[in-house]
Tab-separated table of C-alpha atoms in Angstrom:
chain	number	residue	atom	x	y	z
A	1374	MET	CA	0.000	0.000	0.000
A	1375	THR	CA	1.327	3.463	-0.874
A	1376	GLY	CA	1.590	6.203	1.761
A	1377	PRO	CA	-1.516	8.060	0.513
A	1378	GLN	CA	-3.473	4.797	0.319
A	1379	ARG	CA	-2.461	3.900	3.888
A	1380	ARG	CA	-3.472	7.373	5.064
A	1381	GLU	CA	-6.931	6.987	3.476
A	1382	GLN	CA	-7.296	3.529	4.999
A	1383	LEU	CA	-6.493	4.907	8.457
A	1384	LEU	CA	-8.951	7.767	7.925
A	1385	GLU	CA	-11.743	5.366	6.947
A	1386	ILE	CA	-11.061	3.097	9.926
A	1387	GLY	CA	-10.785	6.047	12.301
A	1388	ARG	CA	-14.002	7.574	10.959
A	1389	ALA	CA	-15.924	4.329	11.539
A	1390	LEU	CA	-14.516	3.863	15.053
A	1391	PHE	CA	-15.084	7.494	16.088
A	1392	ALA	CA	-18.684	7.229	14.861
A	1393	GLU	CA	-19.258	3.989	16.761
A	1394	LYS	CA	-17.330	4.654	19.978
A	1395	GLY	CA	-16.582	8.367	20.089
A	1396	PHE	CA	-13.199	10.029	20.490
A	1397	GLU	CA	-12.603	8.849	24.050
A	1398	GLY	CA	-13.734	5.293	23.324
A	1399	THR	CA	-11.353	4.842	20.402
A	1400	SER	CA	-7.681	3.991	20.887
A	1401	VAL	CA	-4.649	4.170	18.627
A	1402	GLU	CA	-4.139	0.464	19.328
A	1403	GLU	CA	-7.589	-0.347	17.983
A	1404	ILE	CA	-7.089	1.803	14.874
A	1405	ALA	CA	-3.738	0.145	14.189
A	1406	ALA	CA	-5.134	-3.360	14.782
A	1407	LYS	CA	-8.045	-2.811	12.367
A	1408	ALA	CA	-5.599	-1.479	9.746
A	1409	LYS	CA	-3.208	-4.379	10.431
A	1410	VAL	CA	-0.317	-2.000	11.049
A	1411	SER	CA	1.751	-1.063	14.082
A	1412	LYS	CA	0.908	1.949	16.260
A	1413	PRO	CA	3.938	3.906	14.969
A	1414	VAL	CA	2.343	3.910	11.489
A	1415	VAL	CA	-0.673	5.786	12.870
A	1416	TYR	CA	1.653	8.231	14.654
A	1417	GLU	CA	3.722	8.675	11.502
A	1418	HIS	CA	0.684	9.719	9.454
A	1419	PHE	CA	-1.270	11.746	12.025
A	1420	GLY	CA	0.891	12.299	15.111
A	1421	GLY	CA	-1.683	10.420	17.193
A	1422	LYS	CA	-5.394	9.939	17.683
A	1423	GLU	CA	-6.026	13.700	18.009
A	1424	GLY	CA	-4.473	14.386	14.596
A	1425	LEU	CA	-6.484	11.631	12.940
A	1426	TYR	CA	-9.673	12.872	14.607
A	1427	ALA	CA	-8.978	16.447	13.503
A	1428	VAL	CA	-8.639	15.393	9.849
A	1429	VAL	CA	-11.816	13.282	10.016
A	1430	VAL	CA	-13.799	16.151	11.584
A	1431	ASP	CA	-12.383	18.682	9.121
A	1432	ARG	CA	-13.496	16.528	6.189
A	1433	GLU	CA	-16.984	16.099	7.635
A	1434	VAL	CA	-17.363	19.803	8.378
A	1435	THR	CA	-16.257	20.666	4.838
A	1436	SER	CA	-18.620	18.111	3.312
A	1437	LEU	CA	-21.633	19.297	5.319
A	1438	LEU	CA	-20.922	22.997	4.766
A	1439	ASP	CA	-20.446	22.412	1.041
A	1440	GLN	CA	-23.801	20.614	0.792
A	1441	VAL	CA	-25.709	23.221	2.775
A	1442	THR	CA	-24.020	26.151	1.046
A	1443	ALA	CA	-24.763	24.663	-2.377
A	1444	ALA	CA	-28.440	24.488	-1.380
A	1445	LEU	CA	-28.554	28.194	-0.465
A	1446	ASP	CA	-29.156	29.692	-3.875
A	1447	PRO	CA	-29.881	33.403	-3.386
A	1448	GLU	CA	-32.097	33.313	-6.492
A	1449	HIS	CA	-34.601	31.133	-4.626
A	1450	GLY	CA	-37.440	32.566	-2.629
A	1451	ALA	CA	-37.299	32.460	1.164
A	1452	ARG	CA	-39.452	29.354	1.565
A	1453	GLN	CA	-37.514	27.465	-1.099
A	1454	LEU	CA	-34.250	28.408	0.640
A	1455	LEU	CA	-35.583	27.002	3.900
A	1456	GLU	CA	-36.698	23.809	2.165
A	1457	SER	CA	-33.352	23.428	0.409
A	1458	ALA	CA	-31.331	23.969	3.585
A	1459	ALA	CA	-33.439	21.508	5.605
A	1460	LEU	CA	-33.212	18.870	2.880
A	1461	ALA	CA	-29.450	19.390	2.480
A	1462	LEU	CA	-28.823	18.749	6.169
A	1463	LEU	CA	-31.147	15.743	6.257
A	1464	GLU	CA	-29.501	14.395	3.097
A	1465	TYR	CA	-26.112	14.644	4.794
A	1466	VAL	CA	-27.479	12.791	7.848
A	1467	ASP	CA	-28.893	10.113	5.542
A	1468	THR	CA	-25.833	9.615	3.343
A	1469	SER	CA	-23.061	10.374	5.866
A	1470	THR	CA	-24.505	8.888	9.025
A	1471	ASP	CA	-21.080	8.095	10.515
A	1472	GLY	CA	-19.878	11.604	9.743
A	1473	PHE	CA	-22.928	13.177	11.374
A	1474	ARG	CA	-22.521	10.959	14.448
A	1475	ILE	CA	-18.942	12.214	14.771
A	1476	LEU	CA	-19.972	15.850	14.426
A	1477	VAL	CA	-22.711	15.685	17.058
A	1478	ARG	CA	-20.492	14.035	19.653
A	1479	ASP	CA	-18.502	16.204	22.021
A	1480	SER	CA	-15.123	17.307	20.686
A	1481	PRO	CA	-12.002	16.327	22.624
A	1482	THR	CA	-11.097	18.616	25.504
A	1483	GLY	CA	-9.301	21.718	24.345
A	1484	GLN	CA	-10.485	21.509	20.733
A	1485	SER	CA	-12.318	24.706	19.855
A	1486	THR	CA	-13.103	23.957	16.230
A	1487	GLY	CA	-15.092	21.149	14.683
A	1488	SER	CA	-17.704	21.034	17.401
A	1489	PHE	CA	-21.285	20.710	16.270
A	1490	ALA	CA	-22.100	24.046	17.899
A	1491	SER	CA	-19.353	25.841	15.950
A	1492	LEU	CA	-20.499	24.152	12.742
A	1493	ILE	CA	-24.104	25.220	13.297
A	1494	SER	CA	-22.923	28.741	14.017
A	1495	ASP	CA	-21.011	28.750	10.718
A	1496	VAL	CA	-24.079	27.579	8.780
A	1497	ALA	CA	-26.206	30.224	10.509
A	1498	THR	CA	-23.698	32.909	9.499
A	1499	ARG	CA	-24.084	31.835	5.879
A	1500	VAL	CA	-27.879	32.061	6.185
A	1501	GLU	CA	-28.180	35.392	7.979
A	1502	HIS	CA	-27.515	37.676	4.974
A	1503	LEU	CA	-30.267	35.879	3.056
A	1504	LEU	CA	-32.643	36.363	5.979
A	1505	ALA	CA	-31.636	40.013	6.335
A	1506	ALA	CA	-32.619	40.689	2.732
A	1507	GLU	CA	-35.948	38.918	3.252
A	1508	PHE	CA	-36.589	40.846	6.472
A	1509	LYS	CA	-35.804	44.141	4.777
A	1510	SER	CA	-38.244	43.372	1.961
A	1511	ARG	CA	-40.955	42.687	4.585
A	1512	LYS	CA	-40.158	45.826	6.570
A	1513	LEU	CA	-38.821	43.802	9.506
A	1514	ASP	CA	-35.612	44.775	11.300
A	1515	PRO	CA	-32.726	43.181	9.315
A	1516	LYS	CA	-30.445	43.556	12.364
A	1517	THR	CA	-32.329	40.648	13.962
A	1518	ALA	CA	-31.456	38.286	11.067
A	1519	PRO	CA	-28.474	36.707	12.943
A	1520	LEU	CA	-30.786	35.808	15.834
A	1521	TYR	CA	-33.376	34.215	13.553
A	1522	ALA	CA	-30.658	32.431	11.544
A	1523	GLN	CA	-29.374	30.789	14.744
A	1524	MET	CA	-32.919	29.760	15.716
A	1525	LEU	CA	-33.775	28.294	12.316
A	1526	VAL	CA	-30.511	26.437	11.856
A	1527	GLY	CA	-30.642	25.197	15.444
A	1528	MET	CA	-34.163	23.867	14.941
A	1529	VAL	CA	-33.106	21.973	11.825
A	1530	ALA	CA	-29.917	20.681	13.467
A	1531	LEU	CA	-31.632	19.364	16.591
A	1532	THR	CA	-34.384	17.767	14.545
A	1533	SER	CA	-31.702	16.120	12.395
A	1534	GLN	CA	-30.086	14.677	15.519
A	1535	TRP	CA	-33.435	13.261	16.596
A	1536	TRP	CA	-34.102	11.862	13.112
A	1537	LEU	CA	-30.664	10.201	13.024
A	1538	GLU	CA	-31.831	7.809	15.737
A	1539	SER	CA	-35.584	7.745	15.151
A	1540	ARG	CA	-36.069	7.434	11.383
A	1541	ARG	CA	-39.816	7.181	12.011
A	1542	PHE	CA	-40.513	9.558	9.151
A	1543	LYS	CA	-39.139	9.812	5.636
A	1544	LYS	CA	-36.573	12.523	4.992
A	1545	ASP	CA	-38.953	14.565	2.832
A	1546	GLU	CA	-41.660	14.381	5.512
A	1547	VAL	CA	-39.265	15.637	8.186
A	1548	ALA	CA	-38.161	18.506	5.935
A	1549	ALA	CA	-41.786	19.374	5.121
A	1550	HIS	CA	-42.736	19.532	8.804
A	1551	LEU	CA	-39.664	21.592	9.662
A	1552	VAL	CA	-40.483	24.049	6.908
A	1553	ASN	CA	-44.149	24.101	7.935
A	1554	LEU	CA	-43.280	25.152	11.489
A	1555	ALA	CA	-40.550	27.593	10.494
A	1556	TRP	CA	-42.331	29.149	7.531
A	1557	ASN	CA	-45.686	29.572	9.180
A	1558	GLY	CA	-43.945	31.012	12.217
A	1559	LEU	CA	-41.948	33.417	10.042
A	1560	GLN	CA	-45.082	34.481	8.168
A	1561	GLY	CA	-46.610	35.842	11.348
A	1562	LEU	CA	-43.578	37.692	12.715
A	1563	GLU	CA	-44.398	40.841	14.642
A	1564	ARG	CA	-42.331	43.934	13.835
A	1565	LYS	CA	-41.526	44.595	17.489
A	1566	PRO	CA	-42.184	41.436	19.485
A	1567	ARG	CA	-42.646	41.732	23.236
A	1568	LEU	CA	-43.140	39.104	25.880
A	1569	GLY	CA	-46.764	38.817	26.814
A	1570	SER	CA	-47.940	39.914	23.354
A	1571	PRO	CA	-51.490	38.766	22.550
């Protein structure tokens, strides 16, 4: 096996083990044993379990962000954008189940990037300018778009986590219900909401 082939093999094995057992539950010994190599080979390629994990997470983050970003076509109307974003995330959960499991697990101590929360925040940042334009066109305060972007993306993300384990509904049904709640809620937004509003 060539060096690049061995590296890919270790990444695939690490990805499967991290998805199944989490970062803490996976050892370099186990990765090496599954790859039928010695532990020093893992260290040579990645410097240790943390390095391997970081590459796996980076690939998953890139893949998910690419899929969601590709779905956010600014030429689409607001509802279609919401539908596209929800479907893109659910599609990722469906086709990259191991990757999603890795992303929703806690990151190793001291790792500030690659956490699911930071990923969701990044997606929300990409959505907020689209929401701001929609808010402006509806005479709503565009400065609140970052807040609504976090809420919408968070709702989709948490529902995706639930769906990962449940699978009681088809992907399109889940997306349709997400959009139903979000869209119908957005349709009735008050210009200056207050607690205790009628």
